[in-house]
Amino acid sequence: MKRIKLLDREFKLSIPFEQIDGAIAKIADKMNKELSDKDPLLVCVLNGSFMFASDLMRKLDFPCQISFVKFSSYRGTETTGNVKEIIGLTEKIEGRTIVILEDIIDTGITIQKVLEELSEFNPKALKVASMLFKPEAFTGDIEVDYVGIEIPNDFIVGYGLDYDGYGRNLPDIYTVVE
């Protein structure tokens, strides 16, 4: 197994890009069937979702727009429990179908905050797409409409996910070695 080191941590390969790409293709297929006549606005939650959003957009075969918001609840490898908005949405979303793009949903704190913020602007529908989902860590009661891969409750990096800002550029996903 391929291993890498970021800062003071070692990580081992857990999800190769080919598997990631296949999961994105399945999400895109489902969206192509369900959203082609909805004129959706995709809302990418930065920083981690930029790779997922980019690869997903190339697989969608209907007109859509994309925008970006930035929320944060992590410091190092732990969630802080506090979500703060850093960059907000500027597009008008009232009456539109909105699809929030997340890199990963673990506790659900960040996605819950995003949903609360966006629902105040009266969208027609709010949907959630996440490349990765940690069911063991999830404490929310929201529905995740599009899930790429379910994973264990391990700390991971790569494919947009980071450890203190490092590792986002890796095409594969790696799990921390304890």
Tab-separated table of N, CA and C in Angstrom:
chain	number	residue	atom	x	y	z
A	1	MET	N	0.824	-1.205	0.000
A	1	MET	CA	0.000	0.000	0.000
A	1	MET	C	0.856	1.252	0.000
A	2	LYS	N	0.447	2.207	-0.770
A	2	LYS	CA	1.175	3.466	-0.842
A	2	LYS	C	0.942	4.266	0.441
A	3	ARG	N	2.007	4.850	0.956
A	3	ARG	CA	1.919	5.681	2.159
A	3	ARG	C	2.497	7.053	1.871
A	4	ILE	N	1.972	8.053	2.576
A	4	ILE	CA	2.490	9.414	2.458
A	4	ILE	C	2.628	10.008	3.853
A	5	LYS	N	3.396	11.073	3.953
A	5	LYS	CA	3.527	11.788	5.225
A	5	LYS	C	3.160	13.243	4.994
A	6	LEU	N	2.281	13.763	5.830
A	6	LEU	CA	1.909	15.183	5.824
A	6	LEU	C	2.137	15.712	7.231
A	7	LEU	N	2.960	16.730	7.333
A	7	LEU	CA	3.312	17.312	8.625
A	7	LEU	C	3.803	16.204	9.562
A	8	ASP	N	3.096	15.990	10.671
A	8	ASP	CA	3.529	14.993	11.654
A	8	ASP	C	2.773	13.674	11.566
A	9	ARG	N	1.995	13.468	10.504
A	9	ARG	CA	1.150	12.274	10.388
A	9	ARG	C	1.487	11.456	9.157
A	10	GLU	N	1.308	10.143	9.297
A	10	GLU	CA	1.467	9.234	8.167
A	10	GLU	C	0.080	8.761	7.746
A	11	PHE	N	-0.101	8.607	6.433
A	11	PHE	CA	-1.378	8.192	5.865
A	11	PHE	C	-1.148	7.049	4.884
A	12	LYS	N	-2.148	6.155	4.794
A	12	LYS	CA	-2.068	5.055	3.830
A	12	LYS	C	-3.199	5.185	2.822
A	13	LEU	N	-2.936	4.729	1.616
A	13	LEU	CA	-3.927	4.795	0.543
A	13	LEU	C	-5.177	4.016	0.941
A	14	SER	N	-6.347	4.649	0.775
A	14	SER	CA	-7.591	3.938	1.082
A	14	SER	C	-8.591	3.945	-0.073
A	15	ILE	N	-8.647	5.021	-0.864
A	15	ILE	CA	-9.577	5.077	-1.991
A	15	ILE	C	-8.824	5.642	-3.204
A	16	PRO	N	-8.546	4.799	-4.194
A	16	PRO	CA	-7.852	5.297	-5.387
A	16	PRO	C	-8.786	6.158	-6.239
A	17	PHE	N	-8.176	7.026	-7.051
A	17	PHE	CA	-8.957	7.949	-7.866
A	17	PHE	C	-9.967	7.221	-8.757
A	18	GLU	N	-9.638	6.072	-9.286
A	18	GLU	CA	-10.563	5.343	-10.171
A	18	GLU	C	-11.885	5.052	-9.454
A	19	GLN	N	-11.806	4.701	-8.179
A	19	GLN	CA	-13.021	4.447	-7.399
A	19	GLN	C	-13.784	5.754	-7.148
A	20	ILE	N	-13.063	6.816	-6.872
A	20	ILE	CA	-13.672	8.134	-6.676
A	20	ILE	C	-14.412	8.551	-7.941
A	21	ASP	N	-13.732	8.419	-9.079
A	21	ASP	CA	-14.316	8.810	-10.359
A	21	ASP	C	-15.572	7.999	-10.670
A	22	GLY	N	-15.560	6.711	-10.361
A	22	GLY	CA	-16.741	5.872	-10.570
A	22	GLY	C	-17.909	6.311	-9.700
A	23	ALA	N	-17.619	6.689	-8.455
A	23	ALA	CA	-18.672	7.169	-7.546
A	23	ALA	C	-19.259	8.485	-8.049
A	24	ILE	N	-18.411	9.364	-8.577
A	24	ILE	CA	-18.894	10.631	-9.127
A	24	ILE	C	-19.766	10.377	-10.346
A	25	ALA	N	-19.386	9.424	-11.168
A	25	ALA	CA	-20.190	9.081	-12.346
A	25	ALA	C	-21.588	8.615	-11.934
A	26	LYS	N	-21.693	7.842	-10.859
A	26	LYS	CA	-23.011	7.383	-10.374
A	26	LYS	C	-23.850	8.553	-9.866
A	27	ILE	N	-23.218	9.480	-9.143
A	27	ILE	CA	-23.935	10.677	-8.693
A	27	ILE	C	-24.422	11.464	-9.899
A	28	ALA	N	-23.545	11.674	-10.881
A	28	ALA	CA	-23.899	12.442	-12.083
A	28	ALA	C	-25.038	11.774	-12.838
A	29	ASP	N	-25.009	10.456	-12.955
A	29	ASP	CA	-26.088	9.741	-13.651
A	29	ASP	C	-27.429	10.004	-12.966
A	30	LYS	N	-27.436	9.933	-11.640
A	30	LYS	CA	-28.674	10.170	-10.889
A	30	LYS	C	-29.135	11.626	-11.053
A	31	MET	N	-28.195	12.557	-10.975
A	31	MET	CA	-28.549	13.972	-11.160
A	31	MET	C	-29.045	14.227	-12.575
A	32	ASN	N	-28.415	13.619	-13.566
A	32	ASN	CA	-28.842	13.796	-14.955
A	32	ASN	C	-30.288	13.347	-15.151
A	33	LYS	N	-30.711	12.328	-14.429
A	33	LYS	CA	-32.093	11.849	-14.519
A	33	LYS	C	-33.058	12.742	-13.738
A	34	GLU	N	-32.628	13.210	-12.566
A	34	GLU	CA	-33.537	13.919	-11.664
A	34	GLU	C	-33.562	15.443	-11.829
A	35	LEU	N	-32.512	16.025	-12.347
A	35	LEU	CA	-32.401	17.485	-12.318
A	35	LEU	C	-32.342	18.154	-13.688
A	36	SER	N	-32.419	17.394	-14.751
A	36	SER	CA	-32.194	17.957	-16.086
A	36	SER	C	-33.166	19.078	-16.448
A	37	ASP	N	-34.357	19.073	-15.875
A	37	ASP	CA	-35.340	20.119	-16.192
A	37	ASP	C	-35.550	21.097	-15.028
A	38	LYS	N	-34.628	21.125	-14.071
A	38	LYS	CA	-34.809	21.928	-12.854
A	38	LYS	C	-33.990	23.215	-12.815
A	39	ASP	N	-33.087	23.443	-13.764
A	39	ASP	CA	-32.219	24.615	-13.761
A	39	ASP	C	-31.557	24.814	-12.395
A	40	PRO	N	-30.829	23.796	-11.918
A	40	PRO	CA	-30.285	23.888	-10.562
A	40	PRO	C	-29.077	24.813	-10.452
A	41	LEU	N	-28.903	25.319	-9.247
A	41	LEU	CA	-27.695	26.036	-8.872
A	41	LEU	C	-26.935	25.103	-7.941
A	42	LEU	N	-25.736	24.728	-8.341
A	42	LEU	CA	-24.882	23.906	-7.493
A	42	LEU	C	-24.091	24.840	-6.591
A	43	VAL	N	-24.086	24.541	-5.297
A	43	VAL	CA	-23.383	25.367	-4.326
A	43	VAL	C	-22.261	24.527	-3.731
A	44	CYS	N	-21.055	24.841	-4.134
A	44	CYS	CA	-19.870	24.122	-3.697
A	44	CYS	C	-19.390	24.692	-2.371
A	45	VAL	N	-19.256	23.818	-1.363
A	45	VAL	CA	-18.762	24.239	-0.061
A	45	VAL	C	-17.231	24.104	-0.083
A	46	LEU	N	-16.576	25.251	-0.017
A	46	LEU	CA	-15.109	25.291	-0.057
A	46	LEU	C	-14.520	25.053	1.332
A	47	ASN	N	-13.286	24.646	1.443
A	47	ASN	CA	-12.344	24.461	0.365
A	47	ASN	C	-12.410	23.049	-0.205
A	48	GLY	N	-12.788	22.107	0.600
A	48	GLY	CA	-12.637	20.706	0.256
A	48	GLY	C	-13.381	20.216	-0.960
A	49	SER	N	-14.485	20.810	-1.318
A	49	SER	CA	-15.340	20.282	-2.385
A	49	SER	C	-14.938	20.718	-3.786
A	50	PHE	N	-13.884	21.488	-3.918
A	50	PHE	CA	-13.571	22.041	-5.242
A	50	PHE	C	-13.262	20.957	-6.269
A	51	MET	N	-12.565	19.894	-5.882
A	51	MET	CA	-12.241	18.836	-6.844
A	51	MET	C	-13.494	18.043	-7.217
A	52	PHE	N	-14.294	17.706	-6.222
A	52	PHE	CA	-15.552	16.992	-6.451
A	52	PHE	C	-16.454	17.809	-7.354
A	53	ALA	N	-16.604	19.094	-7.055
A	53	ALA	CA	-17.477	19.958	-7.859
A	53	ALA	C	-16.999	20.017	-9.305
A	54	SER	N	-15.724	20.172	-9.495
A	54	SER	CA	-15.169	20.261	-10.842
A	54	SER	C	-15.397	18.971	-11.632
A	55	ASP	N	-15.083	17.844	-11.033
A	55	ASP	CA	-15.256	16.565	-11.731
A	55	ASP	C	-16.728	16.251	-11.973
A	56	LEU	N	-17.582	16.579	-11.015
A	56	LEU	CA	-19.019	16.345	-11.177
A	56	LEU	C	-19.592	17.209	-12.297
A	57	MET	N	-19.251	18.497	-12.317
A	57	MET	CA	-19.784	19.403	-13.348
A	57	MET	C	-19.498	18.891	-14.759
A	58	ARG	N	-18.311	18.314	-14.969
A	58	ARG	CA	-17.955	17.801	-16.293
A	58	ARG	C	-18.780	16.593	-16.694
A	59	LYS	N	-19.439	15.941	-15.740
A	59	LYS	CA	-20.239	14.755	-16.035
A	59	LYS	C	-21.742	15.063	-16.144
A	60	LEU	N	-22.137	16.285	-15.854
A	60	LEU	CA	-23.548	16.660	-15.943
A	60	LEU	C	-23.860	17.078	-17.372
A	61	ASP	N	-25.010	16.606	-17.885
A	61	ASP	CA	-25.338	16.888	-19.292
A	61	ASP	C	-26.544	17.815	-19.444
A	62	PHE	N	-26.755	18.681	-18.460
A	62	PHE	CA	-27.852	19.640	-18.512
A	62	PHE	C	-27.325	21.009	-18.086
A	63	PRO	N	-28.009	22.081	-18.483
A	63	PRO	CA	-27.576	23.422	-18.079
A	63	PRO	C	-27.717	23.607	-16.564
A	64	CYS	N	-26.676	24.152	-15.973
A	64	CYS	CA	-26.710	24.451	-14.540
A	64	CYS	C	-25.669	25.526	-14.255
A	65	GLN	N	-25.778	26.099	-13.070
A	65	GLN	CA	-24.825	27.101	-12.623
A	65	GLN	C	-24.141	26.593	-11.366
A	66	ILE	N	-23.014	27.219	-11.038
A	66	ILE	CA	-22.310	26.858	-9.804
A	66	ILE	C	-21.910	28.129	-9.062
A	67	SER	N	-21.930	28.039	-7.739
A	67	SER	CA	-21.471	29.122	-6.888
A	67	SER	C	-20.719	28.488	-5.720
A	68	PHE	N	-20.112	29.333	-4.887
A	68	PHE	CA	-19.250	28.830	-3.833
A	68	PHE	C	-19.544	29.518	-2.511
A	69	VAL	N	-19.529	28.731	-1.440
A	69	VAL	CA	-19.601	29.256	-0.082
A	69	VAL	C	-18.487	28.587	0.705
A	70	LYS	N	-18.084	29.238	1.773
A	70	LYS	CA	-17.024	28.664	2.589
A	70	LYS	C	-17.440	28.704	4.043
A	71	PHE	N	-17.506	27.514	4.630
A	71	PHE	CA	-17.792	27.343	6.049
A	71	PHE	C	-16.657	26.503	6.610
A	72	SER	N	-16.449	26.576	7.896
A	72	SER	CA	-15.390	25.773	8.486
A	72	SER	C	-15.788	25.336	9.885
A	73	SER	N	-15.463	24.076	10.224
A	73	SER	CA	-15.683	23.599	11.589
A	73	SER	C	-14.525	22.726	12.054
A	74	TYR	N	-13.428	22.668	11.292
A	74	TYR	CA	-12.292	21.810	11.647
A	74	TYR	C	-11.067	22.613	12.042
A	75	ARG	N	-10.297	22.061	12.959
A	75	ARG	CA	-8.956	22.534	13.284
A	75	ARG	C	-8.109	21.280	13.441
A	76	GLY	N	-7.116	21.102	12.578
A	76	GLY	CA	-6.305	19.883	12.608
A	76	GLY	C	-7.148	18.699	12.168
A	77	THR	N	-7.251	17.690	13.038
A	77	THR	CA	-8.018	16.479	12.713
A	77	THR	C	-9.349	16.425	13.452
A	78	GLU	N	-9.689	17.451	14.213
A	78	GLU	CA	-10.898	17.437	15.036
A	78	GLU	C	-11.860	18.546	14.630
A	79	THR	N	-13.163	18.235	14.729
A	79	THR	CA	-14.154	19.277	14.502
A	79	THR	C	-14.229	20.156	15.742
A	80	THR	N	-14.394	21.444	15.546
A	80	THR	CA	-14.483	22.376	16.671
A	80	THR	C	-15.904	22.461	17.209
A	81	GLY	N	-16.871	22.019	16.418
A	81	GLY	CA	-18.268	22.139	16.819
A	81	GLY	C	-18.863	23.494	16.494
A	82	ASN	N	-18.034	24.451	16.110
A	82	ASN	CA	-18.495	25.784	15.743
A	82	ASN	C	-18.350	25.969	14.245
A	83	VAL	N	-19.436	26.337	13.598
A	83	VAL	CA	-19.394	26.570	12.163
A	83	VAL	C	-19.514	28.058	11.936
A	84	LYS	N	-18.593	28.612	11.156
A	84	LYS	CA	-18.648	30.039	10.885
A	84	LYS	C	-18.644	30.266	9.386
A	85	GLU	N	-19.503	31.138	8.937
A	85	GLU	CA	-19.541	31.478	7.521
A	85	GLU	C	-18.377	32.406	7.220
A	86	ILE	N	-17.671	32.096	6.144
A	86	ILE	CA	-16.540	32.930	5.760
A	86	ILE	C	-16.845	33.665	4.465
A	87	ILE	N	-17.339	32.960	3.476
A	87	ILE	CA	-17.707	33.568	2.195
A	87	ILE	C	-19.151	33.195	1.922
A	88	GLY	N	-19.991	34.157	1.596
A	88	GLY	CA	-21.408	33.890	1.385
A	88	GLY	C	-21.795	33.808	-0.075
A	89	LEU	N	-23.008	33.429	-0.276
A	89	LEU	CA	-23.599	33.272	-1.594
A	89	LEU	C	-24.077	34.621	-2.115
A	90	THR	N	-23.844	34.905	-3.382
A	90	THR	CA	-24.291	36.174	-3.953
A	90	THR	C	-25.431	36.004	-4.951
A	91	GLU	N	-25.663	34.795	-5.444
A	91	GLU	CA	-26.739	34.558	-6.409
A	91	GLU	C	-28.102	34.559	-5.727
A	92	LYS	N	-29.109	34.942	-6.484
A	92	LYS	CA	-30.483	34.871	-5.993
A	92	LYS	C	-30.926	33.406	-6.090
A	93	ILE	N	-31.394	32.850	-4.969
A	93	ILE	CA	-31.777	31.432	-4.977
A	93	ILE	C	-33.266	31.205	-4.731
A	94	GLU	N	-34.006	32.264	-4.501
A	94	GLU	CA	-35.434	32.121	-4.256
A	94	GLU	C	-36.098	31.416	-5.438
A	95	GLY	N	-36.853	30.359	-5.126
A	95	GLY	CA	-37.583	29.618	-6.141
A	95	GLY	C	-36.742	28.673	-6.988
A	96	ARG	N	-35.459	28.532	-6.687
A	96	ARG	CA	-34.568	27.665	-7.476
A	96	ARG	C	-34.291	26.356	-6.754
A	97	THR	N	-33.945	25.360	-7.520
A	97	THR	CA	-33.467	24.095	-6.966
A	97	THR	C	-31.971	24.263	-6.688
A	98	ILE	N	-31.601	24.044	-5.438
A	98	ILE	CA	-30.227	24.215	-4.992
A	98	ILE	C	-29.674	22.840	-4.621
A	99	VAL	N	-28.472	22.542	-5.120
A	99	VAL	CA	-27.786	21.305	-4.748
A	99	VAL	C	-26.478	21.695	-4.071
A	100	ILE	N	-26.371	21.381	-2.805
A	100	ILE	CA	-25.168	21.684	-2.046
A	100	ILE	C	-24.162	20.565	-2.282
A	101	LEU	N	-22.954	20.931	-2.678
A	101	LEU	CA	-21.895	19.957	-2.938
A	101	LEU	C	-20.901	19.975	-1.789
A	102	GLU	N	-20.789	18.848	-1.117
A	102	GLU	CA	-19.860	18.686	0.007
A	102	GLU	C	-18.817	17.638	-0.333
A	103	ASP	N	-17.602	17.820	0.175
A	103	ASP	CA	-16.587	16.792	0.016
A	103	ASP	C	-16.884	15.619	0.930
A	104	ILE	N	-17.272	15.905	2.170
A	104	ILE	CA	-17.512	14.855	3.157
A	104	ILE	C	-18.553	15.329	4.166
A	105	ILE	N	-19.395	14.403	4.573
A	105	ILE	CA	-20.321	14.659	5.676
A	105	ILE	C	-19.979	13.652	6.751
A	106	ASP	N	-19.546	14.185	7.906
A	106	ASP	CA	-19.285	13.295	9.031
A	106	ASP	C	-20.301	13.576	10.134
A	107	THR	N	-20.074	14.511	11.021
A	107	THR	CA	-21.059	14.779	12.080
A	107	THR	C	-22.332	15.402	11.516
A	108	GLY	N	-22.202	16.140	10.423
A	108	GLY	CA	-23.345	16.826	9.825
A	108	GLY	C	-23.484	18.268	10.282
A	109	ILE	N	-22.576	18.744	11.126
A	109	ILE	CA	-22.658	20.103	11.661
A	109	ILE	C	-22.597	21.147	10.545
A	110	THR	N	-21.622	21.005	9.659
A	110	THR	CA	-21.449	22.007	8.599
A	110	THR	C	-22.623	22.006	7.640
A	111	ILE	N	-23.031	20.830	7.182
A	111	ILE	CA	-24.121	20.774	6.191
A	111	ILE	C	-25.428	21.282	6.801
A	112	GLN	N	-25.657	21.013	8.079
A	112	GLN	CA	-26.857	21.519	8.748
A	112	GLN	C	-26.860	23.046	8.744
A	113	LYS	N	-25.708	23.653	9.007
A	113	LYS	CA	-25.588	25.114	9.010
A	113	LYS	C	-25.824	25.673	7.604
A	114	VAL	N	-25.251	25.022	6.598
A	114	VAL	CA	-25.443	25.464	5.219
A	114	VAL	C	-26.924	25.407	4.853
A	115	LEU	N	-27.589	24.306	5.187
A	115	LEU	CA	-29.018	24.156	4.895
A	115	LEU	C	-29.844	25.238	5.591
A	116	GLU	N	-29.535	25.506	6.849
A	116	GLU	CA	-30.252	26.549	7.590
A	116	GLU	C	-30.073	27.914	6.937
A	117	GLU	N	-28.837	28.229	6.584
A	117	GLU	CA	-28.551	29.524	5.960
A	117	GLU	C	-29.298	29.676	4.637
A	118	LEU	N	-29.230	28.648	3.790
A	118	LEU	CA	-29.831	28.738	2.459
A	118	LEU	C	-31.357	28.682	2.490
A	119	SER	N	-31.929	27.976	3.450
A	119	SER	CA	-33.392	27.874	3.509
A	119	SER	C	-34.045	29.219	3.798
A	120	GLU	N	-33.307	30.146	4.401
A	120	GLU	CA	-33.833	31.484	4.685
A	120	GLU	C	-34.136	32.270	3.408
A	121	PHE	N	-33.573	31.845	2.277
A	121	PHE	CA	-33.764	32.551	1.014
A	121	PHE	C	-34.837	31.911	0.133
A	122	ASN	N	-35.638	31.009	0.697
A	122	ASN	CA	-36.796	30.397	0.047
A	122	ASN	C	-36.504	29.714	-1.292
A	123	PRO	N	-35.550	28.774	-1.301
A	123	PRO	CA	-35.346	28.025	-2.542
A	123	PRO	C	-36.527	27.094	-2.790
A	124	LYS	N	-36.714	26.706	-4.045
A	124	LYS	CA	-37.771	25.753	-4.397
A	124	LYS	C	-37.480	24.397	-3.751
A	125	ALA	N	-36.224	23.971	-3.816
A	125	ALA	CA	-35.809	22.706	-3.213
A	125	ALA	C	-34.345	22.810	-2.817
A	126	LEU	N	-33.981	22.131	-1.723
A	126	LEU	CA	-32.597	22.038	-1.279
A	126	LEU	C	-32.208	20.571	-1.292
A	127	LYS	N	-31.161	20.256	-2.026
A	127	LYS	CA	-30.659	18.887	-2.088
A	127	LYS	C	-29.199	18.894	-1.663
A	128	VAL	N	-28.723	17.724	-1.216
A	128	VAL	CA	-27.355	17.592	-0.736
A	128	VAL	C	-26.664	16.470	-1.493
A	129	ALA	N	-25.469	16.777	-2.019
A	129	ALA	CA	-24.614	15.776	-2.655
A	129	ALA	C	-23.281	15.776	-1.926
A	130	SER	N	-22.841	14.597	-1.501
A	130	SER	CA	-21.565	14.495	-0.810
A	130	SER	C	-20.738	13.384	-1.429
A	131	MET	N	-19.489	13.690	-1.714
A	131	MET	CA	-18.593	12.677	-2.260
A	131	MET	C	-18.412	11.555	-1.252
A	132	LEU	N	-18.241	11.907	0.019
A	132	LEU	CA	-18.008	10.930	1.079
A	132	LEU	C	-19.003	11.136	2.209
A	133	PHE	N	-19.349	10.029	2.874
A	133	PHE	CA	-20.294	10.078	3.991
A	133	PHE	C	-19.824	9.107	5.070
A	134	LYS	N	-19.771	9.607	6.332
A	134	LYS	CA	-19.384	8.781	7.480
A	134	LYS	C	-20.623	8.500	8.333
A	135	PRO	N	-21.339	7.414	8.049
A	135	PRO	CA	-22.564	7.142	8.813
A	135	PRO	C	-22.330	6.958	10.314
A	136	GLU	N	-21.161	6.431	10.707
A	136	GLU	CA	-20.863	6.217	12.131
A	136	GLU	C	-20.717	7.531	12.893
A	137	ALA	N	-20.285	8.582	12.224
A	137	ALA	CA	-20.063	9.873	12.877
A	137	ALA	C	-21.275	10.790	12.781
A	138	PHE	N	-22.184	10.489	11.865
A	138	PHE	CA	-23.300	11.382	11.552
A	138	PHE	C	-24.287	11.474	12.713
A	139	THR	N	-24.547	12.697	13.162
A	139	THR	CA	-25.493	12.931	14.258
A	139	THR	C	-26.692	13.749	13.810
A	140	GLY	N	-26.731	14.107	12.535
A	140	GLY	CA	-27.809	14.947	12.015
A	140	GLY	C	-29.044	14.153	11.659
A	141	ASP	N	-30.065	14.890	11.235
A	141	ASP	CA	-31.302	14.242	10.802
A	141	ASP	C	-31.704	14.724	9.410
A	142	ILE	N	-30.721	15.130	8.631
A	142	ILE	CA	-30.985	15.587	7.268
A	142	ILE	C	-30.855	14.421	6.294
A	143	GLU	N	-31.444	14.591	5.123
A	143	GLU	CA	-31.318	13.588	4.076
A	143	GLU	C	-30.188	13.988	3.146
A	144	VAL	N	-29.319	13.034	2.866
A	144	VAL	CA	-28.265	13.252	1.878
A	144	VAL	C	-28.759	12.593	0.597
A	145	ASP	N	-29.060	13.409	-0.407
A	145	ASP	CA	-29.703	12.933	-1.626
A	145	ASP	C	-28.772	12.158	-2.547
A	146	TYR	N	-27.509	12.547	-2.558
A	146	TYR	CA	-26.528	11.920	-3.452
A	146	TYR	C	-25.257	11.635	-2.654
A	147	VAL	N	-24.914	10.354	-2.510
A	147	VAL	CA	-23.717	9.954	-1.768
A	147	VAL	C	-22.814	9.161	-2.700
A	148	GLY	N	-21.547	9.566	-2.745
A	148	GLY	CA	-20.575	8.852	-3.566
A	148	GLY	C	-20.110	7.567	-2.905
A	149	ILE	N	-19.463	7.686	-1.733
A	149	ILE	CA	-18.885	6.539	-1.043
A	149	ILE	C	-19.107	6.698	0.455
A	150	GLU	N	-19.597	5.646	1.107
A	150	GLU	CA	-19.670	5.617	2.567
A	150	GLU	C	-18.341	5.084	3.085
A	151	ILE	N	-17.816	5.758	4.117
A	151	ILE	CA	-16.519	5.383	4.668
A	151	ILE	C	-16.597	5.263	6.185
A	152	PRO	N	-15.610	4.576	6.795
A	152	PRO	CA	-15.568	4.514	8.265
A	152	PRO	C	-15.227	5.877	8.861
A	153	ASN	N	-15.344	5.970	10.166
A	153	ASN	CA	-15.095	7.224	10.866
A	153	ASN	C	-13.600	7.407	11.131
A	154	ASP	N	-12.814	7.471	10.061
A	154	ASP	CA	-11.372	7.693	10.137
A	154	ASP	C	-11.058	9.080	9.602
A	155	PHE	N	-9.901	9.620	9.993
A	155	PHE	CA	-9.472	10.891	9.446
A	155	PHE	C	-8.782	10.633	8.115
A	156	ILE	N	-9.209	11.360	7.081
A	156	ILE	CA	-8.696	11.143	5.734
A	156	ILE	C	-8.225	12.443	5.109
A	157	VAL	N	-7.363	12.302	4.095
A	157	VAL	CA	-6.884	13.445	3.312
A	157	VAL	C	-6.854	13.044	1.850
A	158	GLY	N	-6.744	14.056	0.997
A	158	GLY	CA	-6.635	13.832	-0.440
A	158	GLY	C	-7.933	14.170	-1.136
A	159	TYR	N	-7.841	14.334	-2.429
A	159	TYR	CA	-8.982	14.681	-3.272
A	159	TYR	C	-9.780	15.848	-2.677
A	160	GLY	N	-9.057	16.899	-2.294
A	160	GLY	CA	-9.692	18.103	-1.763
A	160	GLY	C	-9.706	18.185	-0.251
A	161	LEU	N	-9.595	17.052	0.422
A	161	LEU	CA	-9.599	17.041	1.887
A	161	LEU	C	-8.188	17.279	2.406
A	162	ASP	N	-8.093	17.941	3.559
A	162	ASP	CA	-6.773	18.339	4.020
A	162	ASP	C	-6.493	17.999	5.469
A	163	TYR	N	-5.223	18.092	5.805
A	163	TYR	CA	-4.748	18.068	7.183
A	163	TYR	C	-3.996	19.380	7.372
A	164	ASP	N	-4.605	20.302	8.082
A	164	ASP	CA	-4.055	21.656	8.284
A	164	ASP	C	-3.600	22.295	6.976
A	165	GLY	N	-4.412	22.131	5.924
A	165	GLY	CA	-4.147	22.770	4.642
A	165	GLY	C	-3.337	21.934	3.669
A	166	TYR	N	-2.784	20.820	4.095
A	166	TYR	CA	-1.961	19.981	3.230
A	166	TYR	C	-2.724	18.744	2.760
A	167	GLY	N	-2.410	18.303	1.555
A	167	GLY	CA	-2.975	17.066	1.024
A	167	GLY	C	-4.134	17.238	0.070
A	168	ARG	N	-4.646	18.443	-0.082
A	168	ARG	CA	-5.795	18.659	-0.972
A	168	ARG	C	-5.479	18.284	-2.413
A	169	ASN	N	-4.241	18.402	-2.825
A	169	ASN	CA	-3.834	18.166	-4.207
A	169	ASN	C	-3.724	16.690	-4.575
A	170	LEU	N	-3.801	15.797	-3.624
A	170	LEU	CA	-3.647	14.371	-3.904
A	170	LEU	C	-4.869	13.840	-4.656
A	171	PRO	N	-4.665	13.090	-5.730
A	171	PRO	CA	-5.813	12.577	-6.500
A	171	PRO	C	-6.544	11.431	-5.796
A	172	ASP	N	-5.846	10.720	-4.929
A	172	ASP	CA	-6.429	9.597	-4.189
A	172	ASP	C	-6.771	10.066	-2.767
A	173	ILE	N	-7.454	9.202	-2.021
A	173	ILE	CA	-7.794	9.495	-0.631
A	173	ILE	C	-6.989	8.565	0.271
A	174	TYR	N	-6.440	9.139	1.337
A	174	TYR	CA	-5.592	8.419	2.274
A	174	TYR	C	-6.179	8.502	3.679
A	175	THR	N	-5.973	7.431	4.461
A	175	THR	CA	-6.443	7.343	5.834
A	175	THR	C	-5.256	7.492	6.774
A	176	VAL	N	-5.446	8.228	7.861
A	176	VAL	CA	-4.382	8.408	8.845
A	176	VAL	C	-4.000	7.051	9.439
A	177	VAL	N	-2.707	6.867	9.658
A	177	VAL	CA	-2.184	5.672	10.329
A	177	VAL	C	-1.967	6.048	11.786
A	178	GLU	N	-2.650	5.349	12.660
A	178	GLU	CA	-2.554	5.674	14.107
A	178	GLU	C	-1.295	5.106	14.715
